[in-house]
Tab-separated table of C-alpha atoms in Angstrom:
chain	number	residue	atom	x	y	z
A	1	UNK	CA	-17.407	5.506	15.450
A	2	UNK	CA	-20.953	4.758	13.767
A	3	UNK	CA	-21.109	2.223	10.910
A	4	UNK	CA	-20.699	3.648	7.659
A	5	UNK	CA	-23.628	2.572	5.424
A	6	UNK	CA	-22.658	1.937	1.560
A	7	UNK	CA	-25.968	0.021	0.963
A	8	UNK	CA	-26.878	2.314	-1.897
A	9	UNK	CA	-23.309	1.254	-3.855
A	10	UNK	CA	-24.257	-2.101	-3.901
A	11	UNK	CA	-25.689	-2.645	-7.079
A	12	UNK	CA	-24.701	-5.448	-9.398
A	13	UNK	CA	-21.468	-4.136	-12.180
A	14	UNK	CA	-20.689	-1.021	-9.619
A	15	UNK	CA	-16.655	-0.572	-9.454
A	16	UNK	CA	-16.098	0.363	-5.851
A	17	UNK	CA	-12.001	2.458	-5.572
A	18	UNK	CA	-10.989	1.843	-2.106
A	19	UNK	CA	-7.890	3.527	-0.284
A	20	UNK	CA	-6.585	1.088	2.472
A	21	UNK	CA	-4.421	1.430	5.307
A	22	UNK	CA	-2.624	-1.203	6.696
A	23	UNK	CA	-1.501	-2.173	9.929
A	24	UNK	CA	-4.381	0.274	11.414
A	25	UNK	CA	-4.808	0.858	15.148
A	26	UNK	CA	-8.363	-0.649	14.521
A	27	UNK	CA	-10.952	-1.743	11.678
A	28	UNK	CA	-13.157	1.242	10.233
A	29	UNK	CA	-14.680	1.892	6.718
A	30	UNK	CA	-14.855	5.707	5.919
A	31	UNK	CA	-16.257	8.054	3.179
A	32	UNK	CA	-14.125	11.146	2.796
A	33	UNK	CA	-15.645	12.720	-0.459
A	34	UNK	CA	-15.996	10.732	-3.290
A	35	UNK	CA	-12.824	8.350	-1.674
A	36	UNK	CA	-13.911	5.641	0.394
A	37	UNK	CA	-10.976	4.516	2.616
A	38	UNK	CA	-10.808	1.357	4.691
A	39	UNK	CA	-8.255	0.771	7.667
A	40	UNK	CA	-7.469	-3.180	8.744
A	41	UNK	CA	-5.449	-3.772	11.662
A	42	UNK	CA	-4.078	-6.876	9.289
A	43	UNK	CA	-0.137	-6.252	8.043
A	44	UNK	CA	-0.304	-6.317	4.517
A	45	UNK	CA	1.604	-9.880	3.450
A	46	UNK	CA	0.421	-12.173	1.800
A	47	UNK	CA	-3.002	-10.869	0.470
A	48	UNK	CA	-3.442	-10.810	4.569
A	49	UNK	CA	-4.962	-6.982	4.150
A	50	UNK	CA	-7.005	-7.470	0.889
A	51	UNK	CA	-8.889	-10.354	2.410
A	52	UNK	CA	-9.631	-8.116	5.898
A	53	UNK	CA	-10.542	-4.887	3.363
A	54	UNK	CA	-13.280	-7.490	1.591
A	55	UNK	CA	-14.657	-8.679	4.677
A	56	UNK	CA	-15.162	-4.897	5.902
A	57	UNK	CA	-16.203	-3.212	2.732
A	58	UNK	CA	-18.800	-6.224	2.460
A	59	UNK	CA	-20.238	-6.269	5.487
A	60	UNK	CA	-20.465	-2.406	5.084
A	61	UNK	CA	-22.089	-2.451	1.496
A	62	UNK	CA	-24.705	-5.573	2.912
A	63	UNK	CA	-23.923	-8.167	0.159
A	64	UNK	CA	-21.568	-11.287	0.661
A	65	UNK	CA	-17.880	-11.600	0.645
A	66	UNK	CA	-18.116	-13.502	-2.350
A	67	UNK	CA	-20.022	-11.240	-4.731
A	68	UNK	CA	-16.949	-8.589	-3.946
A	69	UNK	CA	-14.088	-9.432	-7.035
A	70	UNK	CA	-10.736	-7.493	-6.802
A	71	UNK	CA	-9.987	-5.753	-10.861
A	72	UNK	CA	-6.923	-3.610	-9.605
A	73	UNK	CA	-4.650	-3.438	-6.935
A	74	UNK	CA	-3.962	-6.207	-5.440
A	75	UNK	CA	-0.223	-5.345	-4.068
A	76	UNK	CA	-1.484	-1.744	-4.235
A	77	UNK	CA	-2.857	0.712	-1.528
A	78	UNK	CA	-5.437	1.619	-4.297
A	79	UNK	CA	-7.888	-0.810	-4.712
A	80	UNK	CA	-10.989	-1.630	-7.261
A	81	UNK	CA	-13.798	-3.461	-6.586
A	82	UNK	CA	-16.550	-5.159	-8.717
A	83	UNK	CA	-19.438	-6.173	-7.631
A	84	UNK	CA	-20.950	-9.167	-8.931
């Protein structure tokens, strides 16, 4: 599967909604439509998955882990995502 690019999202105040899958088979980012959905091998305890979903969705968007901030979701399947 080819790396999905999300470079052009990246921009400073965007609000990124993010469907996750736990407990995956493997780690992939995907664009389905307007939903972007992320699948982490991690099971989701402990804020386990949202840390893997950051990691991927960063590395996918090009900008650093740290400039990602959580605004919804954090026990939830739907996620939202500030950059900053």
């Amino acid at each position: 599967m080819k790396k999905v690019e999300l470079s052009h999202l990246a921009v400073e105040g965007t609000e990124i909604a993010v469907r996750v899958t736990p407990n995956a088979s493997r780690n992939c980012v995907s664009v389905q439509g307007d939903l972007i959905r992320v699948s982490v091998t991690v099971v989701p305890e402990d804020g386990k998955a949202t840390k893997a979903v950051i990691k991927l969705l960063a590395a996918s968007l090009g900008v650093a882990k740290s400039r990602l901030v959580l605004v919804r979701g954090a026990t939830s399947r739907d996620k939202v995502f500030r950059i900053d």
